[in-house]
PDB file of C-alpha atoms in Angstrom:
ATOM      1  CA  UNK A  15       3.323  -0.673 -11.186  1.00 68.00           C
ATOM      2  CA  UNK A  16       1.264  -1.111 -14.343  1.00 80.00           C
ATOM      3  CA  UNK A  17       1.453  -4.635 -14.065  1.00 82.00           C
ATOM      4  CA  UNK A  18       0.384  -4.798 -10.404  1.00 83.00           C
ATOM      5  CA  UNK A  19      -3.073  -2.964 -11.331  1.00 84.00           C
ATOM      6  CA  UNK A  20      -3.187  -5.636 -14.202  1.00 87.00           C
ATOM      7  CA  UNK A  21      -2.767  -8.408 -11.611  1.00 88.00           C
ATOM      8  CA  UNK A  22      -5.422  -6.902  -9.096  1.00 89.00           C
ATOM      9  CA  UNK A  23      -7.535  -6.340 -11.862  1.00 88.00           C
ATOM     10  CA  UNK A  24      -7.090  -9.833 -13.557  1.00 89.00           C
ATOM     11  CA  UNK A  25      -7.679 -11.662 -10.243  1.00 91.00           C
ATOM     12  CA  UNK A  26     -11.026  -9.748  -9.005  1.00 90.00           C
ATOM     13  CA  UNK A  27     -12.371 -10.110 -12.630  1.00 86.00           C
ATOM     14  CA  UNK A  28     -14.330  -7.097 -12.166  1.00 78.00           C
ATOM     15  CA  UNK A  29     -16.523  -8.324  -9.156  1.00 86.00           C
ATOM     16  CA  UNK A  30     -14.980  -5.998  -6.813  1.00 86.00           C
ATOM     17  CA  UNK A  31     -14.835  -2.254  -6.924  1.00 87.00           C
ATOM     18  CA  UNK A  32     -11.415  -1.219  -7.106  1.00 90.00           C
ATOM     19  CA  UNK A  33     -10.008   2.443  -6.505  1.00 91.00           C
ATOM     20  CA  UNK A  34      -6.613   3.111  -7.207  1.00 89.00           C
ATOM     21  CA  UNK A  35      -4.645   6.170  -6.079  1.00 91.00           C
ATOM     22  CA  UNK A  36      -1.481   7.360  -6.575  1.00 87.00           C
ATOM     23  CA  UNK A  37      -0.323   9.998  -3.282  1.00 90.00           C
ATOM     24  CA  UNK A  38      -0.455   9.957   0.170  1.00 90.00           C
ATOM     25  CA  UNK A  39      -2.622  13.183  -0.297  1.00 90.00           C
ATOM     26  CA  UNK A  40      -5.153  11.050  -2.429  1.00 92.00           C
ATOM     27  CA  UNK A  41      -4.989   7.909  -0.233  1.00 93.00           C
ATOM     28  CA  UNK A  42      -5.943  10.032   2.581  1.00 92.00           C
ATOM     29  CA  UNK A  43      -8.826  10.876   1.317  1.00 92.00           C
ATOM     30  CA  UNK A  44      -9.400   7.999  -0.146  1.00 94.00           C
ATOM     31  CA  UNK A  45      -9.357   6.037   3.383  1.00 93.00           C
ATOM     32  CA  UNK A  46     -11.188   9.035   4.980  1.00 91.00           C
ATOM     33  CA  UNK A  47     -14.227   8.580   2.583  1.00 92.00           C
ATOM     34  CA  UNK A  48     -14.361   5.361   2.359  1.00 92.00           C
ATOM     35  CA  UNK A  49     -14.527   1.556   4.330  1.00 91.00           C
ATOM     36  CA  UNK A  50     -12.061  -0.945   2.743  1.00 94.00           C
ATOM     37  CA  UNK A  51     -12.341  -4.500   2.816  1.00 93.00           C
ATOM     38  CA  UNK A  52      -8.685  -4.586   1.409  1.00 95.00           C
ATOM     39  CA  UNK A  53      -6.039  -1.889   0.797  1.00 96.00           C
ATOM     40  CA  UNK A  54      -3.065  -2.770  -1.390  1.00 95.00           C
ATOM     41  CA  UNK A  55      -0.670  -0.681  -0.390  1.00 94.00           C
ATOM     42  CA  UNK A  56       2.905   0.926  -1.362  1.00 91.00           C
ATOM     43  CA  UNK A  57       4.778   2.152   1.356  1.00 90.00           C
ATOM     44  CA  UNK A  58       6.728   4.865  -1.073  1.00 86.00           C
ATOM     45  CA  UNK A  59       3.513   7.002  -2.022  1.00 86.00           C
ATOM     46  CA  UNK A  60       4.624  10.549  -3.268  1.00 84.00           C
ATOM     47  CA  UNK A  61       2.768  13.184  -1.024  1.00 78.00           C
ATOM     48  CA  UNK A  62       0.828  14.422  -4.002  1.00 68.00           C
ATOM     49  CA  UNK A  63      -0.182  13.449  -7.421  1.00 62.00           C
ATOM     50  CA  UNK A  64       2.222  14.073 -11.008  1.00 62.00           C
ATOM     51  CA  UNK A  65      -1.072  16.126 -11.881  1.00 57.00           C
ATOM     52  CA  UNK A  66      -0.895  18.670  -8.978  1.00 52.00           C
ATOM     53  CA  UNK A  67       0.674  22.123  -9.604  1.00 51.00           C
ATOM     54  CA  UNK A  68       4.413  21.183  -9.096  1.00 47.00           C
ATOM     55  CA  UNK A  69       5.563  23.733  -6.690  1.00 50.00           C
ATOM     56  CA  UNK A  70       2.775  21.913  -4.370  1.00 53.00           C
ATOM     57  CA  UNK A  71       3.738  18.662  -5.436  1.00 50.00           C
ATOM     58  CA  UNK A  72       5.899  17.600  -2.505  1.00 53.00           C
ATOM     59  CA  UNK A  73       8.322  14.621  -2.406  1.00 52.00           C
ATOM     60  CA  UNK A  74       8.534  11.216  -2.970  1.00 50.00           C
ATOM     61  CA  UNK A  75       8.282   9.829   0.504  1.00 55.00           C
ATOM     62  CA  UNK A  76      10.159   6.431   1.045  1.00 60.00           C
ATOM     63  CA  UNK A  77       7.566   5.553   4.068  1.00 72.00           C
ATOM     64  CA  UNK A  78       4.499   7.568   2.273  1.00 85.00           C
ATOM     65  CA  UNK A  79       2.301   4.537   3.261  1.00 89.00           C
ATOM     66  CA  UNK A  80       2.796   5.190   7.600  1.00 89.00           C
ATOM     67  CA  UNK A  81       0.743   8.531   6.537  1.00 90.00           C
ATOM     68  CA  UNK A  82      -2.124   6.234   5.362  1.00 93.00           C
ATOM     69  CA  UNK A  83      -1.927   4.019   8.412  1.00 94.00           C
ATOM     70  CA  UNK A  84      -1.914   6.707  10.504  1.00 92.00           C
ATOM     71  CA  UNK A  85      -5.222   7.974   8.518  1.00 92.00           C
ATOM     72  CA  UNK A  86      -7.088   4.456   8.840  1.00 95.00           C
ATOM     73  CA  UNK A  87      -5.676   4.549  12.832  1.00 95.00           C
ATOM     74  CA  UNK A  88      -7.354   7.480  13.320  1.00 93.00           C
ATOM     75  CA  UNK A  89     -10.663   6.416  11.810  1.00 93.00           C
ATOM     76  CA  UNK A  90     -10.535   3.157  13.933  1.00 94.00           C
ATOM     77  CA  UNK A  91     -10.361   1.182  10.596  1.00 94.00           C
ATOM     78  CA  UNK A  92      -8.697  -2.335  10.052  1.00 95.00           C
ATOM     79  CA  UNK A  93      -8.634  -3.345   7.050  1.00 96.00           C
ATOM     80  CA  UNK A  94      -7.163  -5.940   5.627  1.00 96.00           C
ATOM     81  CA  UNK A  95      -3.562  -4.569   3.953  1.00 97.00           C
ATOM     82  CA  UNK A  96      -1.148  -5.859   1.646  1.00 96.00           C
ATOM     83  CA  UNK A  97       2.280  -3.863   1.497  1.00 95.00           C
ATOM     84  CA  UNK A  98       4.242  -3.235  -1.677  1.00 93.00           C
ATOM     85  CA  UNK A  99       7.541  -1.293  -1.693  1.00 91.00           C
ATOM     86  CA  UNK A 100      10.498  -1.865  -3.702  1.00 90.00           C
ATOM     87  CA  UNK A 101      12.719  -1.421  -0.873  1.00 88.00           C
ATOM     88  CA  UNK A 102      14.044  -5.016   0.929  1.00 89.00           C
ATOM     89  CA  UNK A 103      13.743  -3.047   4.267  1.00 89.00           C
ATOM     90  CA  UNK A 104      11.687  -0.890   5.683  1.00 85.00           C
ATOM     91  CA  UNK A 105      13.338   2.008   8.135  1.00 80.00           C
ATOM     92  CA  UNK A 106      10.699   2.942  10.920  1.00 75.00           C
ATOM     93  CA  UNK A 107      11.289   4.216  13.975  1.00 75.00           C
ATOM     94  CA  UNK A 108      14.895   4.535  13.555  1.00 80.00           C
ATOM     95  CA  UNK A 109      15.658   0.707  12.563  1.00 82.00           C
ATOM     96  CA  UNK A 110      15.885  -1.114   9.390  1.00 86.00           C
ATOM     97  CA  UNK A 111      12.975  -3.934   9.632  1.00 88.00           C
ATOM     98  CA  UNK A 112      13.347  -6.633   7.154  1.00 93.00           C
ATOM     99  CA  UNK A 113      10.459  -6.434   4.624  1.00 92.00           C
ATOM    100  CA  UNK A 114       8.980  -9.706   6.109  1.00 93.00           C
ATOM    101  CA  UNK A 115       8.996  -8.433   9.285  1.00 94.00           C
ATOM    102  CA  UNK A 116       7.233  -5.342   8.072  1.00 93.00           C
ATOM    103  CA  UNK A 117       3.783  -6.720   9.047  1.00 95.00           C
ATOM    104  CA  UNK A 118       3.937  -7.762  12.268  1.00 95.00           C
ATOM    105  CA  UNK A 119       5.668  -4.691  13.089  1.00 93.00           C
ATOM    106  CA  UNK A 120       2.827  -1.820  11.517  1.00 93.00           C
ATOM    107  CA  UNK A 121       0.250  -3.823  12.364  1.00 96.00           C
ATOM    108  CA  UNK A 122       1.368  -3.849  16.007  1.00 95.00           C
ATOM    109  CA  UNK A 123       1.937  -0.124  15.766  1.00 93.00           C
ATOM    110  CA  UNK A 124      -0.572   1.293  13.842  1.00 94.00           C
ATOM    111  CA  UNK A 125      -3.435  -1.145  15.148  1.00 96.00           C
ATOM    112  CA  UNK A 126      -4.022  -2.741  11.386  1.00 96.00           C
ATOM    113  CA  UNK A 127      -4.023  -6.199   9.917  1.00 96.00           C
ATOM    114  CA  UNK A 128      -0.974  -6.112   7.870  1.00 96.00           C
ATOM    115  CA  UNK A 129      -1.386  -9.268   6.094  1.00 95.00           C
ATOM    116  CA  UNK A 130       1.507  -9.761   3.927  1.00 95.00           C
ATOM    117  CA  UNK A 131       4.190  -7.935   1.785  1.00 95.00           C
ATOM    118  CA  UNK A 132       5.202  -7.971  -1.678  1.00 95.00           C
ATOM    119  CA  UNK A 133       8.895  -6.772  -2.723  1.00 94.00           C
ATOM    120  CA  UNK A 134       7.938  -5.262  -6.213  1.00 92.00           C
ATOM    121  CA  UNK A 135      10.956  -5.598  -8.728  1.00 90.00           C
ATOM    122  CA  UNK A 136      10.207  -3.604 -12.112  1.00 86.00           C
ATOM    123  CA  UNK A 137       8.480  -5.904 -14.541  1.00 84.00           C
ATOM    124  CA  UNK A 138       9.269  -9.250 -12.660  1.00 89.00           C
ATOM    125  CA  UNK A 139       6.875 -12.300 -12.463  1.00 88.00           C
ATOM    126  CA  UNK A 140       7.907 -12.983  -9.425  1.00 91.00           C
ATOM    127  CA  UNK A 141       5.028  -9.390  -8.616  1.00 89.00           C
ATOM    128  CA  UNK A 142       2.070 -11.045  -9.945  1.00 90.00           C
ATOM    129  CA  UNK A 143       3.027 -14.635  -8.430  1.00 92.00           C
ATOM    130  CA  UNK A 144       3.330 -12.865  -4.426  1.00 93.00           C
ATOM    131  CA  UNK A 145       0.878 -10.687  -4.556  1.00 93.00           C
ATOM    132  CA  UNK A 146      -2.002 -13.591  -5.904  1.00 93.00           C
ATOM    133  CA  UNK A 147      -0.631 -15.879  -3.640  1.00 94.00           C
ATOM    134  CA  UNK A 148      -1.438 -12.744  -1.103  1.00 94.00           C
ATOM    135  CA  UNK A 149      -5.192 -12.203  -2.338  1.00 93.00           C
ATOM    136  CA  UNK A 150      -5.864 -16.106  -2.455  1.00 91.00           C
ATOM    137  CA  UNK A 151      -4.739 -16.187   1.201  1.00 85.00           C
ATOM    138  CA  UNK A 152      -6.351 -13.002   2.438  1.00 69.00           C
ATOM    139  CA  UNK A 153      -9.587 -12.467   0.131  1.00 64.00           C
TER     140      UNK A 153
END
């Protein structure tokens, strides 16, 4: 996911304040303490970070990212959000949603503006090309 930062990073040039997180724990908190104009998020947070005391750790959660929708739901937030999972399909609710129907679907759900998805493959060119053609669109 390095790349991915370097891509968000590279396209905002620094003119944007960017905070990154990596658990659903810190994402709550994150979304709790803060208003985003734009949340790029994966759907397979762990619950808490590698740094945490591992007995408290938790899992790997394959839908980690509901928790934060649920979070900015309950704040009546709507920001603009831009999915990233490395999974083709999403399972929610029982049934397997194709990843491009993954925005209509949460956004209906979890009253958000879903704006796009990005299916991450490890060190592919094909991350950085969807996800600026994403913040071009949406930004």
């Amino acid at each position: 996911m390095e790349e991915l930062v370097a891509s968000i990073d590279g396209f905002f040039k620094k003119e944007a304040e960017l905070i990154h997180v990596n658990s659903v724990h810190a994402a709550y908190w994150a979304v709790s303490e803060h208003c985003f104009d734009l949340i790029i998020l994966d759907m397979a947070l762990p619950t808490f970070t590698a740094e945490e005391n591992a007995a408290e750790r938790g899992f790997d959660q394959a839908q980690g990212g509901v928790e934060v929708l649920r979070a900015l739901k309950s704040r009546n937030l709507q920001p603009k959000i831009i999915i990233i999972t490395q999974y083709p399909d999403i399972t929610f609710g029982g049934t397997r949603l194709k990843l491009s129907e993954a925005p209509k679907v949460l956004s209906q759900r979890y009253g958000q503006n879903v704006v796009g998805s990005v299916l991450y493959k490890y060190r592919s060119p094909s991350n950085h090309i969807k996800l600026t053609e994403l913040l071009k669109k949406f930004s």
